[in-house]
Short mmCIF file of C-alpha atoms in Angstrom, two decimals:
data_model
loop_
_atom_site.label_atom_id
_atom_site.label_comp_id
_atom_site.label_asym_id
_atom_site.label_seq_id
_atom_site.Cartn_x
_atom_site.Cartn_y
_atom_site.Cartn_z
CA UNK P 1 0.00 0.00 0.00
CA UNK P 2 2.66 2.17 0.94
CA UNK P 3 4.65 1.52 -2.75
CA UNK P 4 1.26 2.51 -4.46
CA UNK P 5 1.18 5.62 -2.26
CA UNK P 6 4.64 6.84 -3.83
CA UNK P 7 3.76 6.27 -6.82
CA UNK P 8 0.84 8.09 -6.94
CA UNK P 9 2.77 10.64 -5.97
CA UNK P 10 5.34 10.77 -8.07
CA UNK P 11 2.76 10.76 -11.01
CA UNK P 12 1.10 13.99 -9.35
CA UNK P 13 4.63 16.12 -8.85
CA UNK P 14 5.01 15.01 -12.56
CA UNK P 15 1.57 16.29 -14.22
CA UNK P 16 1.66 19.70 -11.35
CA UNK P 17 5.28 20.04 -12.45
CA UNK P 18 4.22 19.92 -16.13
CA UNK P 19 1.47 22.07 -15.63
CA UNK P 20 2.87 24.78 -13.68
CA UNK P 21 5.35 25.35 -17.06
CA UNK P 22 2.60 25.08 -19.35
CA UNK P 23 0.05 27.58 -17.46
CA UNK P 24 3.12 29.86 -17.25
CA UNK P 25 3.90 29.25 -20.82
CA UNK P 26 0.16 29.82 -21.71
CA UNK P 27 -0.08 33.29 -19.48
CA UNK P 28 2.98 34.46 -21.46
CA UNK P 29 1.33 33.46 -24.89
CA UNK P 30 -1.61 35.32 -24.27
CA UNK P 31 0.54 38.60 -23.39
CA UNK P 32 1.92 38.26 -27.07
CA UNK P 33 -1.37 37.80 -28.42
CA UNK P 34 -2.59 40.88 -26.71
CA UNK P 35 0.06 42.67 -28.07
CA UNK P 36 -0.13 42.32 -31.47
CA UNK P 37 -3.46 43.48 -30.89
CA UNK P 38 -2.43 46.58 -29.55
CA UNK P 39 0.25 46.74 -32.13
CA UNK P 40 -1.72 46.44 -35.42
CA UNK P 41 -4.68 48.78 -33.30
CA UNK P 42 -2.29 51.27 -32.92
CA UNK P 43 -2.79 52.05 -29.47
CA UNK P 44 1.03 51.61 -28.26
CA UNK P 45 4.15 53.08 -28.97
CA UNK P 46 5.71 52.94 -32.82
CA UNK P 47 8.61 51.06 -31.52
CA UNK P 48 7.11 48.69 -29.12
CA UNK P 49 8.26 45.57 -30.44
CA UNK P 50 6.02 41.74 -30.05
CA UNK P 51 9.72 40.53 -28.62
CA UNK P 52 9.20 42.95 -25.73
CA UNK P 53 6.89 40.63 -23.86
CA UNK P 54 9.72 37.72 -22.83
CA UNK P 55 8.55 34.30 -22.18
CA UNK P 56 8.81 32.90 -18.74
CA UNK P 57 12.49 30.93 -17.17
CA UNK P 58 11.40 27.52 -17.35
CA UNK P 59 15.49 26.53 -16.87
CA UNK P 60 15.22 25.52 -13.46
CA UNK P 61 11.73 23.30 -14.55
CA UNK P 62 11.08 19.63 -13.66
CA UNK P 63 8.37 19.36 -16.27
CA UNK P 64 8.99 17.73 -19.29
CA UNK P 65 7.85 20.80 -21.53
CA UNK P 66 10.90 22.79 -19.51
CA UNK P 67 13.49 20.19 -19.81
CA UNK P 68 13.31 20.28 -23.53
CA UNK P 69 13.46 23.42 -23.96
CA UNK P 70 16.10 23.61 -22.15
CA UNK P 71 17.51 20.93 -24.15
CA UNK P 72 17.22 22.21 -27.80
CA UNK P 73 17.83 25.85 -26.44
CA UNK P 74 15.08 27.06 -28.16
CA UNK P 75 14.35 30.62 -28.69
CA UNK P 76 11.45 32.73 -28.46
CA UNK P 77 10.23 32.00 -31.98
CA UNK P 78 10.88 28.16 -31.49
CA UNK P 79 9.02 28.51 -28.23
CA UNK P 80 6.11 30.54 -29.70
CA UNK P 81 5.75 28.00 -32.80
CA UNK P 82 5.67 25.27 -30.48
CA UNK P 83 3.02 26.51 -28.04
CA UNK P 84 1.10 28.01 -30.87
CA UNK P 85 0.61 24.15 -32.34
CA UNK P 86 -0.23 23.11 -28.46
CA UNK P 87 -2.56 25.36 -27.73
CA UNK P 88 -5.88 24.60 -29.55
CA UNK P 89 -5.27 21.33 -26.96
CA UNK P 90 -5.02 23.24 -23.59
CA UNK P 91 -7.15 26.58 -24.05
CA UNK P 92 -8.83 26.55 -27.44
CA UNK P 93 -10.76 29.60 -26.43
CA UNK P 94 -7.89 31.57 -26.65
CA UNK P 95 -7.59 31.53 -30.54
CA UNK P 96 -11.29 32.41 -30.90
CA UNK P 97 -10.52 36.35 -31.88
CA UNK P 98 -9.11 34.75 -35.22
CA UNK P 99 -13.29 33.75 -35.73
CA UNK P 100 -14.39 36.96 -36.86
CA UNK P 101 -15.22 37.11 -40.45
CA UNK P 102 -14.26 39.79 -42.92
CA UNK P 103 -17.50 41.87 -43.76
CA UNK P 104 -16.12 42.29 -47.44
CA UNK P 105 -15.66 38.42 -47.87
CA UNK P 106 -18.08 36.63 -45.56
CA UNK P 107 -14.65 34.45 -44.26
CA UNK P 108 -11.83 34.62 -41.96
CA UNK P 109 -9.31 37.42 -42.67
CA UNK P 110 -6.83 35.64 -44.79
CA UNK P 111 -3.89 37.80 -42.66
CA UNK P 112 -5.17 35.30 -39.61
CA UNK P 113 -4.17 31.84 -42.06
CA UNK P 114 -6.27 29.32 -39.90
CA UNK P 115 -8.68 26.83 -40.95
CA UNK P 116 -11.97 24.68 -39.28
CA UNK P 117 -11.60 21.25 -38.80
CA UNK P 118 -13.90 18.36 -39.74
CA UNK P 119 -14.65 18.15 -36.14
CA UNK P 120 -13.91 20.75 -34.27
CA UNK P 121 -15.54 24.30 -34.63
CA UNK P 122 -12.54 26.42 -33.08
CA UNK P 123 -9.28 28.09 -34.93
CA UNK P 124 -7.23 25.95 -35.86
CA UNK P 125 -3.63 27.54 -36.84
CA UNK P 126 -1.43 27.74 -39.40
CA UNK P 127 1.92 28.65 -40.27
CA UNK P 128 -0.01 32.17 -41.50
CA UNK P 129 -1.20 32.42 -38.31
CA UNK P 130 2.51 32.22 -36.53
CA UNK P 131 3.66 34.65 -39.00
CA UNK P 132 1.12 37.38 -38.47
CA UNK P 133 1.43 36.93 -35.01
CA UNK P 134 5.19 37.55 -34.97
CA UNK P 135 5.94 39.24 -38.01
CA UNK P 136 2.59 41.15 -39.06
CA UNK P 137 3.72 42.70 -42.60
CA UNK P 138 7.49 43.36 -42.03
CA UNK P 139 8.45 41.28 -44.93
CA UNK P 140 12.32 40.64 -43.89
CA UNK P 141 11.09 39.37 -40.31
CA UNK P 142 8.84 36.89 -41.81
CA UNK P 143 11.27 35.60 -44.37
CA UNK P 144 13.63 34.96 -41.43
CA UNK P 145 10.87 33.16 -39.58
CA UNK P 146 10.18 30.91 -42.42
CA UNK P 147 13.39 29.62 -41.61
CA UNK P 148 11.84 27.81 -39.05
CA UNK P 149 10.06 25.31 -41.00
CA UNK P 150 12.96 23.54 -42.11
CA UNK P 151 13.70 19.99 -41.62
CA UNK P 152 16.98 20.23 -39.87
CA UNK P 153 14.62 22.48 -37.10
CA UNK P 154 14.40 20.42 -33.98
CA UNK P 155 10.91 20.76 -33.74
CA UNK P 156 10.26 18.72 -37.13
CA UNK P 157 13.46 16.97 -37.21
CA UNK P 158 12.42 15.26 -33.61
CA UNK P 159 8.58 15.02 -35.41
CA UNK P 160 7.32 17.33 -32.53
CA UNK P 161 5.51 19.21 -34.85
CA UNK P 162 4.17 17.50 -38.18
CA UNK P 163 2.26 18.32 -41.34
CA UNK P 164 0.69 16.88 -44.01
CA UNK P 165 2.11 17.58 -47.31
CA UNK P 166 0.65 20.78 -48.85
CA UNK P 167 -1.14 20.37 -52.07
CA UNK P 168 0.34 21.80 -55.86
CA UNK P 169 0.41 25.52 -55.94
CA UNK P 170 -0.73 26.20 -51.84
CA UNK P 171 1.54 28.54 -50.11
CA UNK P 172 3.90 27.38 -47.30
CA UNK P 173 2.15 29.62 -44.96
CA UNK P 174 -1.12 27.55 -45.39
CA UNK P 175 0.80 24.94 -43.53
CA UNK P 176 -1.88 23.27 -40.86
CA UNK P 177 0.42 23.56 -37.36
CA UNK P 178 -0.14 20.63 -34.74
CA UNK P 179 1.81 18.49 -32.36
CA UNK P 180 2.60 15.01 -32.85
CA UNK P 181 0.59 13.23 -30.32
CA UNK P 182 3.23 11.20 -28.46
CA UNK P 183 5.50 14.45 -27.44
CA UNK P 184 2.01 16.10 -26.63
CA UNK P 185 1.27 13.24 -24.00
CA UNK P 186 5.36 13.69 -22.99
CA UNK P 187 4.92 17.55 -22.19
CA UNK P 188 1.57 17.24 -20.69
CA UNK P 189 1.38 13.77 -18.78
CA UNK P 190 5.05 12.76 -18.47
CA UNK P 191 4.84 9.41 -20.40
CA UNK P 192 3.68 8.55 -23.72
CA UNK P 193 0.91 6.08 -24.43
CA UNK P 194 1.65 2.70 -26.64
CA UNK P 195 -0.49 2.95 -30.42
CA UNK P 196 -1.85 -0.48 -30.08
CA UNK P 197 -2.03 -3.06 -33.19
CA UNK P 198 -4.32 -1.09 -36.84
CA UNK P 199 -4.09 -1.03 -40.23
CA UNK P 200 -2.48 2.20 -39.45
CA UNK P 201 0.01 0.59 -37.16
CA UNK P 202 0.78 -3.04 -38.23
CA UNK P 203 3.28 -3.73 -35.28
CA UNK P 204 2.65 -5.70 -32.15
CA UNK P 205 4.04 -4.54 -28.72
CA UNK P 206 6.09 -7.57 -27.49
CA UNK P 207 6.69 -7.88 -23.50
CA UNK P 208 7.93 -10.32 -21.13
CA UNK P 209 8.64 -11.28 -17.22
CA UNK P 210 12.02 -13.00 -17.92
CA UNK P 211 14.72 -10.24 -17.70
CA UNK P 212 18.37 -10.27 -19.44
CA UNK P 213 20.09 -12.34 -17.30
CA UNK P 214 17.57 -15.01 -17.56
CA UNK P 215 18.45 -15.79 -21.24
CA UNK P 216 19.86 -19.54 -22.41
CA UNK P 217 22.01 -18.64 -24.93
CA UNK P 218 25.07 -20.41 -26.25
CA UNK P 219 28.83 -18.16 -25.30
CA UNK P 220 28.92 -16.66 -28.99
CA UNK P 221 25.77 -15.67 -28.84
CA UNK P 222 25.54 -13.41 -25.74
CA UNK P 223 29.05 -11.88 -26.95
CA UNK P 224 26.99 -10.42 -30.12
CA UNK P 225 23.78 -9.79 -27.78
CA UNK P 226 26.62 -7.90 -25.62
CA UNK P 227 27.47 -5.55 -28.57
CA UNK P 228 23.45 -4.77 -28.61
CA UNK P 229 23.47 -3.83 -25.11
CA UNK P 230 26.44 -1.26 -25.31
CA UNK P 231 24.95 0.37 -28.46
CA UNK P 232 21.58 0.67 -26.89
CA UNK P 233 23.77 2.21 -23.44
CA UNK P 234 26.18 4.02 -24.92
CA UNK P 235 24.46 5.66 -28.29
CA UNK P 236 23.67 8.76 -27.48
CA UNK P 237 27.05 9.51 -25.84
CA UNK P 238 29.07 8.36 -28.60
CA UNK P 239 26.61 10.55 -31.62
CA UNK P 240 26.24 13.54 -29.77
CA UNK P 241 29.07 14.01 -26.95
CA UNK P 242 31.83 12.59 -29.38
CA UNK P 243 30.62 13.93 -31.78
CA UNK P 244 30.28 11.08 -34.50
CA UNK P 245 26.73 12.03 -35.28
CA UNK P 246 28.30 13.16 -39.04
CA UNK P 247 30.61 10.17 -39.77
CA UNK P 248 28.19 7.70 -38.36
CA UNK P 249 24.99 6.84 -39.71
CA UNK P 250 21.83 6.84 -37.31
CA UNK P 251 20.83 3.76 -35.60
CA UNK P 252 21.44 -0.13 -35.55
CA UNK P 253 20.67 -3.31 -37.77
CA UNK P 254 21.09 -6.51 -37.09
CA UNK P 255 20.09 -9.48 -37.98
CA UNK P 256 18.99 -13.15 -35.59
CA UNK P 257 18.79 -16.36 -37.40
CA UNK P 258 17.73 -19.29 -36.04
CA UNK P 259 14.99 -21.89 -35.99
CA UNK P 260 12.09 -21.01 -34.06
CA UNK P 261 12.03 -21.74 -30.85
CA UNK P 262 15.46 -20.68 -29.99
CA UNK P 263 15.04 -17.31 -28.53
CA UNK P 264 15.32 -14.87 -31.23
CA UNK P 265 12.27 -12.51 -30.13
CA UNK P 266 12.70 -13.51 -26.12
CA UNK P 267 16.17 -11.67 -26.76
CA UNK P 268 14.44 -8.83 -28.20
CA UNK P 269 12.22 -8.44 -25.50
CA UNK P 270 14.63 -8.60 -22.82
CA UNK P 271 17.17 -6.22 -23.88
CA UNK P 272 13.80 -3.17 -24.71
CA UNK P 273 12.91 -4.20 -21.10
CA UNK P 274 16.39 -3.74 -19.93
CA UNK P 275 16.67 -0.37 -21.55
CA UNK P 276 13.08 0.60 -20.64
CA UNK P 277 12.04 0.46 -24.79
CA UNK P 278 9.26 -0.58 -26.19
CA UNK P 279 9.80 -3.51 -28.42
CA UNK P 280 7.42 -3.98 -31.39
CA UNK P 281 7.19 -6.85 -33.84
CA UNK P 282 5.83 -6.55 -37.16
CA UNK P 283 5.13 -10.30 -38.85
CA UNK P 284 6.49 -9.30 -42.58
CA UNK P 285 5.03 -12.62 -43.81
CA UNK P 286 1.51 -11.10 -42.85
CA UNK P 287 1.97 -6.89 -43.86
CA UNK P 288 3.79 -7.92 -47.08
CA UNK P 289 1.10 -7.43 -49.57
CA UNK P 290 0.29 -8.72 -53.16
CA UNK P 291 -0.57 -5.19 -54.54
CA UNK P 292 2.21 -2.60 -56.00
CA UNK P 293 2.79 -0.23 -53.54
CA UNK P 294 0.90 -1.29 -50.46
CA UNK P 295 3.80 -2.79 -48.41
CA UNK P 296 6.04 0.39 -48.15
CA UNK P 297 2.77 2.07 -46.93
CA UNK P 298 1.74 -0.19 -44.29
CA UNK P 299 5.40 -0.06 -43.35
CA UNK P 300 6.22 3.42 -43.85
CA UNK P 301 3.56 4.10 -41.32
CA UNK P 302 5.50 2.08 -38.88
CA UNK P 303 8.60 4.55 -39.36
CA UNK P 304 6.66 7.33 -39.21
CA UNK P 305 5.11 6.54 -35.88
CA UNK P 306 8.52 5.00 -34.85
CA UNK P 307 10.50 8.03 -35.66
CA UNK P 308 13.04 9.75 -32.97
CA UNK P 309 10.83 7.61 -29.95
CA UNK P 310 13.54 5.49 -29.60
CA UNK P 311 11.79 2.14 -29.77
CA UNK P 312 12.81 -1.47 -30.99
CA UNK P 313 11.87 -2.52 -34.19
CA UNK P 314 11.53 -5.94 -34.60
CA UNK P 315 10.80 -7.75 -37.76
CA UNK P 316 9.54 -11.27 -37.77
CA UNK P 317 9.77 -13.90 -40.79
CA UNK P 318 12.20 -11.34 -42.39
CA UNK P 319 12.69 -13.54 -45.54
CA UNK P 320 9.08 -12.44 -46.76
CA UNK P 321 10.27 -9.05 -47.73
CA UNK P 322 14.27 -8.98 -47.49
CA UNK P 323 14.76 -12.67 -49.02
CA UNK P 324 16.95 -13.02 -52.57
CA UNK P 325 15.68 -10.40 -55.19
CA UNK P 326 13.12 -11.74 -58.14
CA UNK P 327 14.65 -11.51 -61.48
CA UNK P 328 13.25 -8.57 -63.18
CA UNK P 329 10.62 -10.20 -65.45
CA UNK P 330 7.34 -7.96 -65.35
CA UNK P 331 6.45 -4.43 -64.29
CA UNK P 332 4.97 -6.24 -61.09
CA UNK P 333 8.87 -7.90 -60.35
CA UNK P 334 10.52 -4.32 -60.85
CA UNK P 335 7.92 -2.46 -58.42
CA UNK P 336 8.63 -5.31 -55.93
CA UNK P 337 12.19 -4.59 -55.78
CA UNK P 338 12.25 -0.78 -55.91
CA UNK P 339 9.61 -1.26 -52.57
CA UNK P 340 12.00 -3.40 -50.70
CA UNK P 341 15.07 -1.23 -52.02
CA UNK P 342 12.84 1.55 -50.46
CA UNK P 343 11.96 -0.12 -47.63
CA UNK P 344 15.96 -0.90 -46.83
CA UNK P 345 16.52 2.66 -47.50
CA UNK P 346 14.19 3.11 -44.54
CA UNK P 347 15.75 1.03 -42.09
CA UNK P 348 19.15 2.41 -42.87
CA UNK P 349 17.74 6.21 -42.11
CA UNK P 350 15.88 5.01 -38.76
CA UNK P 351 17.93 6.10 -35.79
CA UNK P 352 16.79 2.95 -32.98
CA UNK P 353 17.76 -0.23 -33.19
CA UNK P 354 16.02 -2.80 -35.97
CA UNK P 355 15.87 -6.48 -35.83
CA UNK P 356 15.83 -8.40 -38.57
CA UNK P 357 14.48 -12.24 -37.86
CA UNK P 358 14.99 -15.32 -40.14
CA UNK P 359 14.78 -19.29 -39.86
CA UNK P 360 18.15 -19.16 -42.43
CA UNK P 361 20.60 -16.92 -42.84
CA UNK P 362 21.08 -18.15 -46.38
CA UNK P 363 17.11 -17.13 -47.26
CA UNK P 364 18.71 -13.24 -46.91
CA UNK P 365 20.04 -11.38 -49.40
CA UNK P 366 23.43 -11.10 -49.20
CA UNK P 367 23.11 -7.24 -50.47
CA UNK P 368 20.92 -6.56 -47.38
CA UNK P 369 23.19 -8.43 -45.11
CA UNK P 370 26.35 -6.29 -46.13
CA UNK P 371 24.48 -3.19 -44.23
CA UNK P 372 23.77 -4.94 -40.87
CA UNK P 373 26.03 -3.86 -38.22
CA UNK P 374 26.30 -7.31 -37.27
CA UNK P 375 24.53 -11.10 -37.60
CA UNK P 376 23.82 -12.91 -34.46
CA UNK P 377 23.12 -17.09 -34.74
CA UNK P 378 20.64 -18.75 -32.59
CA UNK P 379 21.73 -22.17 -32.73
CA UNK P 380 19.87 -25.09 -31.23
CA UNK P 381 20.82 -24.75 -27.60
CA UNK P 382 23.27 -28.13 -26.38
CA UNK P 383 22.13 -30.60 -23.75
CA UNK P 384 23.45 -28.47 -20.82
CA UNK P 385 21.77 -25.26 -22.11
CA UNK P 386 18.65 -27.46 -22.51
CA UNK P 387 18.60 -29.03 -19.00
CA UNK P 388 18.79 -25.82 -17.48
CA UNK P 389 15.91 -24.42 -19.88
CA UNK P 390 14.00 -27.91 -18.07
CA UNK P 391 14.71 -26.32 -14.65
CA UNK P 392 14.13 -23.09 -15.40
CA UNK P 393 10.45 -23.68 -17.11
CA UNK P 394 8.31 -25.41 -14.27
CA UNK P 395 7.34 -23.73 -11.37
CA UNK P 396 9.04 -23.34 -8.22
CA UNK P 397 6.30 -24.18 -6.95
CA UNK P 398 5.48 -27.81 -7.79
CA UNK P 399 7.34 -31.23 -7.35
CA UNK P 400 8.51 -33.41 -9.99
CA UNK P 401 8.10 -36.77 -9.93
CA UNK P 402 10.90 -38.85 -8.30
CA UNK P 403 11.58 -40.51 -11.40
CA UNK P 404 11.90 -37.28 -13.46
CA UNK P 405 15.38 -36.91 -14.25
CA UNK P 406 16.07 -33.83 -16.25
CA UNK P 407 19.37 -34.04 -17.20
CA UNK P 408 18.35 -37.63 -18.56
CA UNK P 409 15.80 -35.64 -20.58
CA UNK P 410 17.56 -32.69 -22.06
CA UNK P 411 20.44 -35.68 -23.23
CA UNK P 412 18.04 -37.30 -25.31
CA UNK P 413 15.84 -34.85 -26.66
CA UNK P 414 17.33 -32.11 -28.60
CA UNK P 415 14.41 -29.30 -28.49
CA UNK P 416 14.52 -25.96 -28.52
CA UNK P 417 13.63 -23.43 -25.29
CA UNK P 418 10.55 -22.53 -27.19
CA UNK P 419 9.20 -26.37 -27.35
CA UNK P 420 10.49 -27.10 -24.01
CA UNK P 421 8.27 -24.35 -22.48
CA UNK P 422 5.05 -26.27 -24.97
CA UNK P 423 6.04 -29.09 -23.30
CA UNK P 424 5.92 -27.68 -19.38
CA UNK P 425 2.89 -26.10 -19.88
CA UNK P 426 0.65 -29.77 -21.33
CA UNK P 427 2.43 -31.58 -18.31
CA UNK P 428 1.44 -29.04 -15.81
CA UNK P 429 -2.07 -28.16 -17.44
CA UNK P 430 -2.31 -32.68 -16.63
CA UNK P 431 -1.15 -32.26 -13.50
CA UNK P 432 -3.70 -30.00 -12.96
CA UNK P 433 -6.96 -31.40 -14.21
CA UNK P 434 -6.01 -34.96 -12.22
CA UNK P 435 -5.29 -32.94 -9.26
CA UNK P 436 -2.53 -34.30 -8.15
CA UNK P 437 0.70 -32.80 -6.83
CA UNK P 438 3.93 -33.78 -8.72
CA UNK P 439 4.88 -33.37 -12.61
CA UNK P 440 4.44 -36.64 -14.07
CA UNK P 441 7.14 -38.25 -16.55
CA UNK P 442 4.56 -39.96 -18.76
CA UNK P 443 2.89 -36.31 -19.20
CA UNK P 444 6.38 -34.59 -20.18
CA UNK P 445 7.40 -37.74 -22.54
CA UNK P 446 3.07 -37.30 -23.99
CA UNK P 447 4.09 -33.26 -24.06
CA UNK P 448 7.24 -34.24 -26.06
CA UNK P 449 5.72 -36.38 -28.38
CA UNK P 450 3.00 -33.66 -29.07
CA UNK P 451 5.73 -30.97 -30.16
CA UNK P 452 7.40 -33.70 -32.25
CA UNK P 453 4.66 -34.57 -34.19
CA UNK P 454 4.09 -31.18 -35.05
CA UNK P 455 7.19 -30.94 -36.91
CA UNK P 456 6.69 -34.77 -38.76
CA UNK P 457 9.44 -36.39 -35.99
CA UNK P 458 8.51 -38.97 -33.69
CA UNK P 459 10.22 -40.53 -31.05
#
């Protein structure tokens, strides 16, 4: 009771922490907006400037919304931009002096930018609107402000702020101005919620209880799994405080082979959990689709959503997409390998880490496997690994039969951790329903059997 009691507190001094800087932030944006009113009204002095009213010291902040902009060191046009595309979200009232119409057209004054939503009926802004705001009709001030909406701009390179592209022929300044949902939840909450399994997000979040240590993996192995670890640790330090991030290339690919079974997306799982990262597994075998085109965009929305948030990417039955290249026969066979040359292109540019998974290394093209940082085997794990896989997998709770040997067991059986946990879960689901007490050895040898057969082996 006590543990829940800190915690609830901890998640209060985080949303009053972020909402202290964003009421502060909001009292300051209203100032400008009063401003400009005076301004363009005439009622103040020729050489008050909008940059006169200064936006609150949020440098000593524990919010979220401080932090990063402490962070990026962003400026008071940064800052205004920023809480300009927030706002419709935390006082929507404020932007409703934008509503009145022009008597001479019947619509919104065009100076104002703006536009109505499909749902709803307040102002929503635009890049016009920032500009009038700030800028008004000095021309040279809003030419240097448009400077702002470039993609090297931490507030679009970090896809805080995003946009649709604009159609043929419409002004930059009509660009729609909103926040990207995930940092919105960051600056306002503290934690970002998990986009759950769509046809707009064809990736499934992949947990588990076992943590790093607990992984059966042959010596080899773990030294590869090792390199993940550091990379995941130490990436940030070695782009940014060594300053590599312009003779390195973002992120880290790899590739797991193995047969299934042998711990290819447990080892996934653990090292996200280790690093507090979401892992998420997209099946390529099921998104991969027969029509041109449609694979990059079920995948490219992936990306998208994936972009700068730092998460594991995990791709599952890799060989459906990133197997050896058709010949070029038919239109349909050079689409298919422009997509996947795309979708490569993609990987290489994302900045997290991205797993490739496969039964056979062979079944990979050896073009794709020249870009992986590095290829880690999953082997069939050896008698000892197995036996401890058997000890590991039942309960501590429950006996074993005195005739259950283990060791005996994991000698003359070669299975992989994945069938050996199919096989403890049949003998304790019998032990169960005859309501007894002990593991039996005629239910693990029936549970072995079972998994064999599945495969065409018997015993």
């Amino acid at each position: 009771m006590e543990q829940l009691f800190d915690q609830s507190e901890l998640v209060n001094s985080t949303l009053k922490a972020n909402a202290d800087a964003l009421l502060a932030e909001l009292n300051w944006f209203e100032k400008v907006l009063q401003l400009r009113s005076a301004i363009n009204a005439g009622s103040v002095a020729e050489s008050t400037s909008i940059f006169d009213v200064q936006p609150p010291d949020l440098s000593q902040s524990n919010s979220s919304y401080g932090r990063f902009l402490v962070q990026h060191q962003l400026g008071f046009a940064d800052r205004f931009l920023l809480f300009l595309a927030m706002v419709t979200q935390i006082k929507p009232q404020c932007l409703d002096i934008f509503l009145v119409q022009n008597p001479q057209t019947g619509q919104i004054f065009t100076e104002f930018g703006g536009r109505k939503g499909n749902v709803f009926s307040g102002f929503l802004p635009t890049a016009e609107t920032f500009l009038f705001l700030l800028a008004a009709d000095n021309l040279m001030l809003r030419f240097d402000l448009l400077k702002l909406f470039d993609a090297r701009n931490p507030l679009f390179a970090l896809n805080v702020l995003e946009y649709e592209p604009l159609p043929p022929g419409e002004p930059i300044s009509s660009i729609p101005l909103h926040i990207n949902k995930n940092w919105f939840e960051e600056f306002t909450t503290g934690e970002r919620s998990k986009p759950r399994f769509s046809a707009d997000f064809p990736a499934h979040l992949i947990e588990t209880n076992m943590q790093y240590e607990d992984l059966v993996l042959p010596e080899h192995t773990c030294e590869h799994l090792e390199l993940l670890d550091s990379w995941l640790q130490h990436n940030k330090t070695m782009m940014n405080d060594l300053g590599l991030r312009h003779k390195i290339k973002p992120g880290f690919r790899t590739l797991f082979y193995g047969q299934p079974g042998t711990g290819k997306s447990l080892a996934a799982a653990v090292l996200g959990k280790k690093h507090n990262l979401p892992v998420y597994r997209i099946d390529l075998s099921r998104v991969v689709s027969k029509y041109i085109g449609e694979t990059g965009r079920n995948l490219s929305k992936v990306f998208d959503a994936a972009e700068n948030q730092g998460w594991i990417l995990f791709f599952d039955e890799a060989d459906a997409l990133f197997g050896k290249r058709t010949n070029v026969s038919d239109a349909r066979d050079k689409y298919a390998n422009q997509e996947t040359s795309y979708l490569l292109q993609r990987i290489e540019d994302h900045n997290g880490l991205v797993i490739l998974a496969s039964n056979f290394k062979q079944n990979i093209d050896q073009a794709f496997l020249r870009r992986f940082q590095s290829v880690i085997e999953f082997p069939m794990p050896q008698a000892s690994q197995r036996a401890l896989l058997w000890e590991q997998g039942f309960s501590p709770l429950i006996q074993l039969e005195a005739k259950v040997n283990l060791n005996d067991i994991a000698q003359k059986f070669e299975l992989t951790g994945g069938v050996i946990i199919n096989v403890v879960q049949y003998a304790t689901m019998q032990m169960l329903k005859a309501g007894g007490k002990e593991i039996r050895q005629r239910d693990i040898v029936e549970g072995i059997k079972r998994e064999l057969k599945k495969s065409g082996r018997t015993l």
